[in-house]
mmCIF file of C-alpha atoms and ligand atoms in Angstrom:
data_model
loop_
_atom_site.group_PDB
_atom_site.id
_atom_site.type_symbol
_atom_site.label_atom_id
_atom_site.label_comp_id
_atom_site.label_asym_id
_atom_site.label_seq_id
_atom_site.Cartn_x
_atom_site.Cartn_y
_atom_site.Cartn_z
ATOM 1 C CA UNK A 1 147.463 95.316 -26.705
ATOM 2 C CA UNK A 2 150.661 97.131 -25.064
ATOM 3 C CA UNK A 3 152.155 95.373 -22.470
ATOM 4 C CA UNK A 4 151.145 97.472 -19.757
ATOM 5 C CA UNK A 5 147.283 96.437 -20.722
ATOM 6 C CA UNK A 6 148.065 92.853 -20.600
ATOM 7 C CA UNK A 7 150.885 93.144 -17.857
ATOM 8 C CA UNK A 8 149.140 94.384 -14.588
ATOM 9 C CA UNK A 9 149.290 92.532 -11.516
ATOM 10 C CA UNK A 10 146.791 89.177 -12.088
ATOM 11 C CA UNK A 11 143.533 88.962 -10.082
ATOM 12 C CA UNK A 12 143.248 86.451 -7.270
ATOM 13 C CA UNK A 13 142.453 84.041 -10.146
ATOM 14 C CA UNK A 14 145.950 84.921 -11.803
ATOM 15 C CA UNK A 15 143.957 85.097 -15.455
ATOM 16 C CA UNK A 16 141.467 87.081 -16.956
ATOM 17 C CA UNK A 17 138.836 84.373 -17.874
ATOM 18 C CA UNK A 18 138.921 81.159 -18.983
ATOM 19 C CA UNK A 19 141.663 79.728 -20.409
ATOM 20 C CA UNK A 20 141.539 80.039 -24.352
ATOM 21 C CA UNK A 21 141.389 77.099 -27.154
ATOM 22 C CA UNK A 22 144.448 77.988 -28.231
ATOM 23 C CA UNK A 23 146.265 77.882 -25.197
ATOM 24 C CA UNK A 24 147.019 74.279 -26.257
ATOM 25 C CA UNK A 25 149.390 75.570 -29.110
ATOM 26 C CA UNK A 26 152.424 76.051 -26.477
ATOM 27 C CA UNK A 27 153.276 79.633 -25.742
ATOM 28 C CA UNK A 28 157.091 79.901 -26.693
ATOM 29 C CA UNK A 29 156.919 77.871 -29.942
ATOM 30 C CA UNK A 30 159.372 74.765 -30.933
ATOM 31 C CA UNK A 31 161.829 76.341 -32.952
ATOM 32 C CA UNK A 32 165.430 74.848 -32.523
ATOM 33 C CA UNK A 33 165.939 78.678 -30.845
ATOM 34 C CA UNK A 34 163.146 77.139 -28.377
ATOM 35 C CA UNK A 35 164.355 73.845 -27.871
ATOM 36 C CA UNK A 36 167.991 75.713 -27.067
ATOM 37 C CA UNK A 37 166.051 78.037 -24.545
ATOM 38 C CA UNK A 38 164.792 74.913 -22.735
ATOM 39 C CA UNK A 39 168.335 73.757 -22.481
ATOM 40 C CA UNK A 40 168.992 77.287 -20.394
ATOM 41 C CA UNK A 41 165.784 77.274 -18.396
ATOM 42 C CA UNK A 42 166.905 73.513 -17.498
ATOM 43 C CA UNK A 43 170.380 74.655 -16.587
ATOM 44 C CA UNK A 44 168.751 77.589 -14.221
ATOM 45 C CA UNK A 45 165.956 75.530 -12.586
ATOM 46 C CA UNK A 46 168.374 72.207 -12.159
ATOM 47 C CA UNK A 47 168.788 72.625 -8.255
ATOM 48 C CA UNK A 48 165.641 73.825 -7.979
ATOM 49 C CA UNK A 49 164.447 70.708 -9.755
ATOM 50 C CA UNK A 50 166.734 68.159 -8.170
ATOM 51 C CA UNK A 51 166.419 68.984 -4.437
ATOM 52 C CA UNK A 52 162.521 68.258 -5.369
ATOM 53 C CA UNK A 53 163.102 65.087 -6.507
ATOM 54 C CA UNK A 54 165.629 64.056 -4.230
ATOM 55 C CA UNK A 55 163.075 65.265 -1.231
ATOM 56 C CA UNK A 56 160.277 63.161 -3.281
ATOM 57 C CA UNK A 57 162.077 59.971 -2.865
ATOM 58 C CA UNK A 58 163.380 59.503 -6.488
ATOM 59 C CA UNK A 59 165.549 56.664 -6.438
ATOM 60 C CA UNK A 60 167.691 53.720 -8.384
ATOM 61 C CA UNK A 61 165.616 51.455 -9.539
ATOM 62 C CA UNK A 62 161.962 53.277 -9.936
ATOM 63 C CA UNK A 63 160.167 53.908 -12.967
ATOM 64 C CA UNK A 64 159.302 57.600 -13.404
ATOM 65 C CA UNK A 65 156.515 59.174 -15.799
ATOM 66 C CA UNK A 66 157.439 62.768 -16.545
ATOM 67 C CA UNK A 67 154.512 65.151 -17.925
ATOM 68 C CA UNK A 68 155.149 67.455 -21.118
ATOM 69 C CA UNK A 69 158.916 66.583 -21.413
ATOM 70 C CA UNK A 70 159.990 68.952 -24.206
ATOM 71 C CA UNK A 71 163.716 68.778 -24.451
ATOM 72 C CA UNK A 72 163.804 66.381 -21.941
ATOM 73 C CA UNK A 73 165.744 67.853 -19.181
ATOM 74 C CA UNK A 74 163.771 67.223 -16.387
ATOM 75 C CA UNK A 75 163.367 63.001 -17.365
ATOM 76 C CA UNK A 76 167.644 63.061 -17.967
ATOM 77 C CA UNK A 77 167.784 65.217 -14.295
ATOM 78 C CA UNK A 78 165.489 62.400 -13.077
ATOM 79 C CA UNK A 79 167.228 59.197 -14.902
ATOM 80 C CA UNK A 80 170.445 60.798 -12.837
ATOM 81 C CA UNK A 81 168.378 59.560 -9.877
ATOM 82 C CA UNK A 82 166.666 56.159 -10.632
ATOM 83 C CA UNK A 83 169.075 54.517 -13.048
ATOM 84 C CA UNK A 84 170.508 51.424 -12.078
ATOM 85 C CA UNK A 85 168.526 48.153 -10.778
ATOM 86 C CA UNK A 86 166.127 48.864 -13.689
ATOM 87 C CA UNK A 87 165.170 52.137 -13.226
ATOM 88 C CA UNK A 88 163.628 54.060 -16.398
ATOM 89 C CA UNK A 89 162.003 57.433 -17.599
ATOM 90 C CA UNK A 90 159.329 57.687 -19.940
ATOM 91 C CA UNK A 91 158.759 61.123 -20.950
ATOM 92 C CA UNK A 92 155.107 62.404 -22.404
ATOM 93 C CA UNK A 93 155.164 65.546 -24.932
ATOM 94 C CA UNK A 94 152.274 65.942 -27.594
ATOM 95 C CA UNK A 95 155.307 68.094 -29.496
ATOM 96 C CA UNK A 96 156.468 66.205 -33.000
ATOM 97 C CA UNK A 97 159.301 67.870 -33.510
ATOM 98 C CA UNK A 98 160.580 68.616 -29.816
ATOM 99 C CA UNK A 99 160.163 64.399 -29.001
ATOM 100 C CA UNK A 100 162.945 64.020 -32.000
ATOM 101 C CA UNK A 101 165.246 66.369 -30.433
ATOM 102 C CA UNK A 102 164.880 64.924 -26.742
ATOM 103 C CA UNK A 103 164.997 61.327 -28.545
ATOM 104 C CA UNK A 104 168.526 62.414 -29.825
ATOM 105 C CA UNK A 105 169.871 64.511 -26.866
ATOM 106 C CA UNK A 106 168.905 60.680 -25.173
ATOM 107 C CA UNK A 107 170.906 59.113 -28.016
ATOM 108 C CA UNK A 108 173.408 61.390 -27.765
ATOM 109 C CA UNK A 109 174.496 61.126 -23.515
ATOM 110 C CA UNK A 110 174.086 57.383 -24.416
ATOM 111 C CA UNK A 111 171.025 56.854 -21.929
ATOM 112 C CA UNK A 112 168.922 54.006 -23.045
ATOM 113 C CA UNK A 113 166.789 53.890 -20.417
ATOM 114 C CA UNK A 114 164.962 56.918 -21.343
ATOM 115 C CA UNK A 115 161.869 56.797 -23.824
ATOM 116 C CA UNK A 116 159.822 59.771 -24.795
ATOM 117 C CA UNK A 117 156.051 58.773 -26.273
ATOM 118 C CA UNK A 118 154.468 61.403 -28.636
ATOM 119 C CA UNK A 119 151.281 61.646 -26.764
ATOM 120 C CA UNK A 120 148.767 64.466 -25.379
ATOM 121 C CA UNK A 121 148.456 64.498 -22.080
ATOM 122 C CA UNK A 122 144.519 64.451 -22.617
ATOM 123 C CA UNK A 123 144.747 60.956 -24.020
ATOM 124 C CA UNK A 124 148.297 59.124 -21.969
ATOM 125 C CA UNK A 125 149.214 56.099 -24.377
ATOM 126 C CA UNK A 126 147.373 53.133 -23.933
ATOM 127 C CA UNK A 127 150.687 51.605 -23.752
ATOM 128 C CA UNK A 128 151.182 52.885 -20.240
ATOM 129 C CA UNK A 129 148.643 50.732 -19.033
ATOM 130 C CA UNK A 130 150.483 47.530 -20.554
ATOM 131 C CA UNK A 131 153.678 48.881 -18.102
ATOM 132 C CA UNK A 132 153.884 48.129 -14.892
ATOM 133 C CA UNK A 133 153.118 51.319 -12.826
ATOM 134 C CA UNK A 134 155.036 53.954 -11.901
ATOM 135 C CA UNK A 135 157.111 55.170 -9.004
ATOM 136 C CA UNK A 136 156.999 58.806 -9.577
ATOM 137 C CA UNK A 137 154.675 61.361 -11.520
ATOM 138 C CA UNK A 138 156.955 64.334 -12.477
ATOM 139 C CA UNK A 139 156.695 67.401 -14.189
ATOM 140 C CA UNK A 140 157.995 70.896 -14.751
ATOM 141 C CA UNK A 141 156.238 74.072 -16.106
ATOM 142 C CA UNK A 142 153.715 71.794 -17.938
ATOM 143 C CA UNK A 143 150.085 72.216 -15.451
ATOM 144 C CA UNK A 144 150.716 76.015 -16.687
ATOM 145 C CA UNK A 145 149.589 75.664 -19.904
ATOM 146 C CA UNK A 146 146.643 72.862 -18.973
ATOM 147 C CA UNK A 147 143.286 74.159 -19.196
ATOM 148 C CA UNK A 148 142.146 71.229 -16.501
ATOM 149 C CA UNK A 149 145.678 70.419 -14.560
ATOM 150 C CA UNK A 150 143.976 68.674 -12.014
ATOM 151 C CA UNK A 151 142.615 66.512 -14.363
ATOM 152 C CA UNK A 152 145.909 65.572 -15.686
ATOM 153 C CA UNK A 153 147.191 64.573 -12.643
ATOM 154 C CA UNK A 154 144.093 62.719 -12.039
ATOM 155 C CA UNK A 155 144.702 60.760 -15.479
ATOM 156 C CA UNK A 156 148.296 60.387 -14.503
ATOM 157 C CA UNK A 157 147.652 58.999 -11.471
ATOM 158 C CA UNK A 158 146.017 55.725 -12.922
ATOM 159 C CA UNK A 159 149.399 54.939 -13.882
ATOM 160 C CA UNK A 160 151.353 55.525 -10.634
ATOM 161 C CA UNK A 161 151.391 52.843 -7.911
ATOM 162 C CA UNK A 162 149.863 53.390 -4.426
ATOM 163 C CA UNK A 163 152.584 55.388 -2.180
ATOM 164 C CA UNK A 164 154.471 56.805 -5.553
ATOM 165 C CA UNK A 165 155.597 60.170 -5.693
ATOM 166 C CA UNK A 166 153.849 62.882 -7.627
ATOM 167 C CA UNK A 167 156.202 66.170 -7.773
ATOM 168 C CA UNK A 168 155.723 68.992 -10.054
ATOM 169 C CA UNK A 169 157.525 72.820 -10.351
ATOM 170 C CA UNK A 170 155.529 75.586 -11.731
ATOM 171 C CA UNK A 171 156.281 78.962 -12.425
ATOM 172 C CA UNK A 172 154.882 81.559 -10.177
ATOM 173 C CA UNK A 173 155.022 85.372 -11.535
ATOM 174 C CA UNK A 174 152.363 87.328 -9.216
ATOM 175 C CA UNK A 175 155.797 88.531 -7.156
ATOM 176 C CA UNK A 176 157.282 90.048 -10.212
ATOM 177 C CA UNK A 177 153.943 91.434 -12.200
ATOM 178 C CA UNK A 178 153.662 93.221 -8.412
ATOM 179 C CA UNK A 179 156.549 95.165 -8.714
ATOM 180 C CA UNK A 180 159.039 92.672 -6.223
ATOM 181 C CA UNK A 181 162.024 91.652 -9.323
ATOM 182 C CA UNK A 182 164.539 93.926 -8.520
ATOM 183 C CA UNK A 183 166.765 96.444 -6.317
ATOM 184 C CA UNK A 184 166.734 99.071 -6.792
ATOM 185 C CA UNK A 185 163.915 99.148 -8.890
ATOM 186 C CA UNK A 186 165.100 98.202 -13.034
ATOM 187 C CA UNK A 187 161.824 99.926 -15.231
ATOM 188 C CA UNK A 188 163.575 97.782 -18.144
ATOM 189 C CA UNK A 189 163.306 94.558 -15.929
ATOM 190 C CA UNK A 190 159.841 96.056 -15.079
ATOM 191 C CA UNK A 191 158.891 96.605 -19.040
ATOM 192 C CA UNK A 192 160.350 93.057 -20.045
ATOM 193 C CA UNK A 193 158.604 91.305 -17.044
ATOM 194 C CA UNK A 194 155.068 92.962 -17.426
ATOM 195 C CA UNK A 195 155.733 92.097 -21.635
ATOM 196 C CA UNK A 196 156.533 88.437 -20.604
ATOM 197 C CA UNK A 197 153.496 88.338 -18.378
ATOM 198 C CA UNK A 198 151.088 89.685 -21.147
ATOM 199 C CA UNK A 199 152.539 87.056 -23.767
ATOM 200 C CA UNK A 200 151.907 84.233 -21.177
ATOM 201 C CA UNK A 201 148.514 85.111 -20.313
ATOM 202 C CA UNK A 202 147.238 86.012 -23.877
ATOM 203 C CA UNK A 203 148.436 82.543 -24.629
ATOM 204 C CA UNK A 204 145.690 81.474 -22.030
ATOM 205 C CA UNK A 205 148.764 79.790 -19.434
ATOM 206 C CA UNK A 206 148.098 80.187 -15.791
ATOM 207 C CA UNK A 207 150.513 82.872 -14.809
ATOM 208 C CA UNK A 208 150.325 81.691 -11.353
ATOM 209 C CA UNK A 209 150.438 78.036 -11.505
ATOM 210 C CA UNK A 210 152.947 77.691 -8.746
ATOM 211 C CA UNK A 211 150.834 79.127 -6.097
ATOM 212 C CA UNK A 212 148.032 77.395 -7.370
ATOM 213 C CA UNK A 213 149.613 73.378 -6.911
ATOM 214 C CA UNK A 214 148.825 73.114 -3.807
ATOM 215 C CA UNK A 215 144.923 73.160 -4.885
ATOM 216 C CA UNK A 216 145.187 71.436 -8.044
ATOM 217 C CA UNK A 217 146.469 68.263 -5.856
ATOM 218 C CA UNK A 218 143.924 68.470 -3.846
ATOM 219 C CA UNK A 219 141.292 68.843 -6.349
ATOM 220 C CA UNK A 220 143.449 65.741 -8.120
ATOM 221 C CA UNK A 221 142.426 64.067 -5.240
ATOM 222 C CA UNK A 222 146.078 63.789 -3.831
ATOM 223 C CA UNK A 223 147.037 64.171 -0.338
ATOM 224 C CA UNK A 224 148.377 67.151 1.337
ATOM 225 C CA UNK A 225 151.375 67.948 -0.337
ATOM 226 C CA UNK A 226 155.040 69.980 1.098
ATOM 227 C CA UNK A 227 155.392 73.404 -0.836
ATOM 228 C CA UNK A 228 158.236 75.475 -1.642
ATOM 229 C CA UNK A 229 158.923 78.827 -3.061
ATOM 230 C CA UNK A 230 162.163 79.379 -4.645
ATOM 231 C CA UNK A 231 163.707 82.296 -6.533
ATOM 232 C CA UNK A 232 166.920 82.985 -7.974
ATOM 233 C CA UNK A 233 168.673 86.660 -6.437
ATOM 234 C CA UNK A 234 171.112 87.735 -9.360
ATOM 235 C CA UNK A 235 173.433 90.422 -10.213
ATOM 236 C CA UNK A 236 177.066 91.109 -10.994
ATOM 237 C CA UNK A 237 178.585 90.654 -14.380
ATOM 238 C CA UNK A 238 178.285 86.981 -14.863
ATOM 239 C CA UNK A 239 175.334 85.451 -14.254
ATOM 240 C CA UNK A 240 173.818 83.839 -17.344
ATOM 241 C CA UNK A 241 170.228 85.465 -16.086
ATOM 242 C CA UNK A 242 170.569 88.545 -18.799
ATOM 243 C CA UNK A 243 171.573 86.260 -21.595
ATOM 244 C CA UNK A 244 168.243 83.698 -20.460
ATOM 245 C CA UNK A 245 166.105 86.545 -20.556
ATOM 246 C CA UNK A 246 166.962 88.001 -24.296
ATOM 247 C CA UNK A 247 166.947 84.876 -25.126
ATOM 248 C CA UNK A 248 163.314 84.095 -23.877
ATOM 249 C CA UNK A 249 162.131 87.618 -24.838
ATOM 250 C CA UNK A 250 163.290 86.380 -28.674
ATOM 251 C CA UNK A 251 161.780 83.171 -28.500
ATOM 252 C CA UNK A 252 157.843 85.045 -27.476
ATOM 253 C CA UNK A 253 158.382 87.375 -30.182
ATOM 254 C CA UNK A 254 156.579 86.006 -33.027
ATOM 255 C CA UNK A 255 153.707 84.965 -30.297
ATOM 256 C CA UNK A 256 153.641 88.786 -29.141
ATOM 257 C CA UNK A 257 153.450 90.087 -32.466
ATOM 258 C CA UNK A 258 150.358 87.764 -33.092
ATOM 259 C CA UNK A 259 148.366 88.414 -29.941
ATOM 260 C CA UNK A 260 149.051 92.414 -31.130
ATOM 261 C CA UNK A 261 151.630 93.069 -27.985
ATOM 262 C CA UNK A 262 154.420 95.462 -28.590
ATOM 263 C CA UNK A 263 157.481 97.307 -26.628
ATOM 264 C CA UNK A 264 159.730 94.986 -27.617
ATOM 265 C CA UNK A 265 161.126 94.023 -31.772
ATOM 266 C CA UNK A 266 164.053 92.032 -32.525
ATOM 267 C CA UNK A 267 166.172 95.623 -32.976
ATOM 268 C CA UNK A 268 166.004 96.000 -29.291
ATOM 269 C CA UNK A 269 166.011 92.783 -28.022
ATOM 270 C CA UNK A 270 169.552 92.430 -29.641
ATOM 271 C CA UNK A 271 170.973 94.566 -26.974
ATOM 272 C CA UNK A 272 168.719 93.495 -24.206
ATOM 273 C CA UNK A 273 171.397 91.232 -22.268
ATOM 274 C CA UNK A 274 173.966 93.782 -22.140
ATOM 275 C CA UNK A 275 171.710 96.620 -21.262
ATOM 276 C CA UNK A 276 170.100 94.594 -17.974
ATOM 277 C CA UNK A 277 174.122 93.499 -17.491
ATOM 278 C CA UNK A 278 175.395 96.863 -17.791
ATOM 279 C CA UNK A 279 172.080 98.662 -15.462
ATOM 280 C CA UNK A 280 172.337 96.403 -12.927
ATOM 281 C CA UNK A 281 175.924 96.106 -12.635
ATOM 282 C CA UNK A 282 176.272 100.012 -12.107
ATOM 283 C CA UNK A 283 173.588 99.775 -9.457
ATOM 284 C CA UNK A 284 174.732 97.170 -7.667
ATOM 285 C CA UNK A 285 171.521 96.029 -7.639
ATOM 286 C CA UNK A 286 169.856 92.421 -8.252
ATOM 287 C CA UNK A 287 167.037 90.691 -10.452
ATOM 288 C CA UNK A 288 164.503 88.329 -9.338
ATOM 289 C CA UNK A 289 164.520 85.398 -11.533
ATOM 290 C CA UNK A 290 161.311 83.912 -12.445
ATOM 291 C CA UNK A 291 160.258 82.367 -9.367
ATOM 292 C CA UNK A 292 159.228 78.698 -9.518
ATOM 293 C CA UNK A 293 157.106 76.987 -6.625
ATOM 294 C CA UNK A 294 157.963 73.228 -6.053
ATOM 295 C CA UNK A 295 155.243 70.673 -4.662
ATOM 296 C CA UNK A 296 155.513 67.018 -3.592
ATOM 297 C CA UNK A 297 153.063 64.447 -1.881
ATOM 298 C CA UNK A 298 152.321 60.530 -1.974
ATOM 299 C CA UNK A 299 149.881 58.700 -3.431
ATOM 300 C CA UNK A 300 147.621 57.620 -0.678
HETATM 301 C C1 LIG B 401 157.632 74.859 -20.891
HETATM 302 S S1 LIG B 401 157.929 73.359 -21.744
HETATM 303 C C2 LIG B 401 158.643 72.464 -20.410
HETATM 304 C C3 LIG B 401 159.464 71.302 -20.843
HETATM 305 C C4 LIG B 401 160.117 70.524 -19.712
HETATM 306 N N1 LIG B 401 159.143 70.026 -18.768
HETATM 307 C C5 LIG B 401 161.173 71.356 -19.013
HETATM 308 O O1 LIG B 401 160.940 71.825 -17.896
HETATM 309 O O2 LIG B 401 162.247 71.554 -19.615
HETATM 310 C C6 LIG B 401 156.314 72.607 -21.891
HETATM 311 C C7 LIG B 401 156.294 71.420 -22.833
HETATM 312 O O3 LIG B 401 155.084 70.710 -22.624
HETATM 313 C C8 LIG B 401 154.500 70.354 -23.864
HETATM 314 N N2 LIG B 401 153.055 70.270 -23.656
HETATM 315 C C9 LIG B 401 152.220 71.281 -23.287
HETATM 316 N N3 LIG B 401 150.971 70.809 -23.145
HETATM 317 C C10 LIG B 401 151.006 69.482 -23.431
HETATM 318 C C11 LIG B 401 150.015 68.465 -23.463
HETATM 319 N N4 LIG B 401 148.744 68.715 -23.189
HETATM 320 N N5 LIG B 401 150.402 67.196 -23.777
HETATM 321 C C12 LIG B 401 151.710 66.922 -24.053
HETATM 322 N N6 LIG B 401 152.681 67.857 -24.054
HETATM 323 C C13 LIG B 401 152.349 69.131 -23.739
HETATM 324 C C14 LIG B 401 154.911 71.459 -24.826
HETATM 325 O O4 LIG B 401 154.893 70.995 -26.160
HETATM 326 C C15 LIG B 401 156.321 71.802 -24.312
HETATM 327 O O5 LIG B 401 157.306 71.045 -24.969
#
């Protein structure tokens, strides 16, 4: 499948059909390459995260469960906010592999009131319900790849307390698969995002889970919640945006090449940083990031 085919602008539904079996085996992989990528992504969706959680109410002293922690940036952004007074993380991710590395980036900053549990967010640990509950329910870029994310949040929920926070930040690409990432118009920020797109959805993730949270809380039975969209505008010669996407584009590579998706090899995503750096910077022009939408609400 070219990426045009599997790149087009997603129907109301944001996939073609049902989410597949597979879409369980994350998209991007868990290669140390991967687990460095996360470290980026967390670096370029830290406000973004942050001002969420700060809005939520995250504070010293609560206990916060965060959903499909992979590297664990967004439970160390979120221990920033509740440590002290006994405040703790406890970070879920099914993930062998990625729960060492977030065990010893923990080890490694010295927090000891972090814990990540190898666990599927199908089945939480039945340790959780030994705990006492929660004060927050956080995640970021996880109810993307769920094939039910209302029923995780429903599942997490047993293990919140009444009035605790549930706040989650999901990607939402229907903007850029329509054409609105850049000015003037990049066709090589086109190609990569429509090839992006096409990886994502043939791995069966919800391309447009951001614009989507507002119903999975409610179908989670959650209250109302406050939504935000928010986008990074970049251009110039510095921003680390064109080294985040080459290094993304790498990382879906070996998934591309499985689901049959070409236009892109590792020959020319070598160059791909400096060729977006060097386009964009001669047009003065400027590259929507991925956009991510952020949603918050209280347990009733
Ligand atoms: C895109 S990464 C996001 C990681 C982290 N939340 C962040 O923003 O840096 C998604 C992570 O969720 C994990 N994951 C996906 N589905 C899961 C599930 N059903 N149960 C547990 N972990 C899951 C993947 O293994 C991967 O590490």
């Amino acid at each position: 499948m070219s990426p045009e085919a599997g790149g087009g602008p997603p129907g109301e539904a944001g996939r073609d059909g049902p989410l597949r079996p597979d879409a369980e085996d994350y998209v991007l992989g868990h290669s140390a390459r991967e687990l460095d990528r996360l470290d980026n992504q967390g670096a370029l969706y830290r406000a973004f995260t942050r001002e969420l959680f700060v809005e939520a109410g995250l504070a010293p002293g609560h206990r916060v469960l965060d959903l499909g922690s992979g590297s664990g940036d967004v439970a160390f952004l979120a221990h920033e906010l509740v440590a002290g007074s006994g405040g703790e993380v406890v970070g879920l991710e099914r993930d062998p592999s990625t729960v060492a590395a977030a065990r010893a980036r923990a080890a490694q900053k010295g927090l000891d009131r972090v814990r990540f549990v190898e666990a599927s967010l199908d089945a939480p640990p039945t340790e959780l319900s030994d705990e006492s509950p929660f004060d927050a329910v956080v995640g970021r870029f996880i109810l993307m790849h769920q094939p039910d994310p209302a029923a995780v949040l429903r599942a997490a929920q047993v293990h919140a307390r009444p009035g605790a926070a549930v706040a989650f930040l999901e990607s939402s690409m229907t903007s850029l698969t329509q054409g609105v990432h850049s000015l003037p118009f990049s066709p090589l920020y086109d190609r990569i995002v429509r090839w992006k797109s096409a990886v994502v959805r043939g791995s069966g993730a919800d391309l447009e889970a951001g614009l989507r949270l507002r119903r999975v809380f409610l179908d989670a039975g959650l209250p109302e919640p406050r939504v935000r969209f928010h986008a990074h505008v970049e251009g110039g010669e510095n921003t680390p945006w064109y080294a985040y996407i080459q290094e993304s584009v790498t990382s879906m590579l070996p998934r591309a090449r499985d689901l049959g998706i070409d236009g892109f090899d590792e020959a020319s995503v070598a160059t791909l940083a400096a060729d977006l750096r060097s386009e964009t910077v001669a047009s003065r022009g400027v590259l929507v990031g991925w956009p991510v939408v952020a949603a918050w609400c209280r347990i009733a």
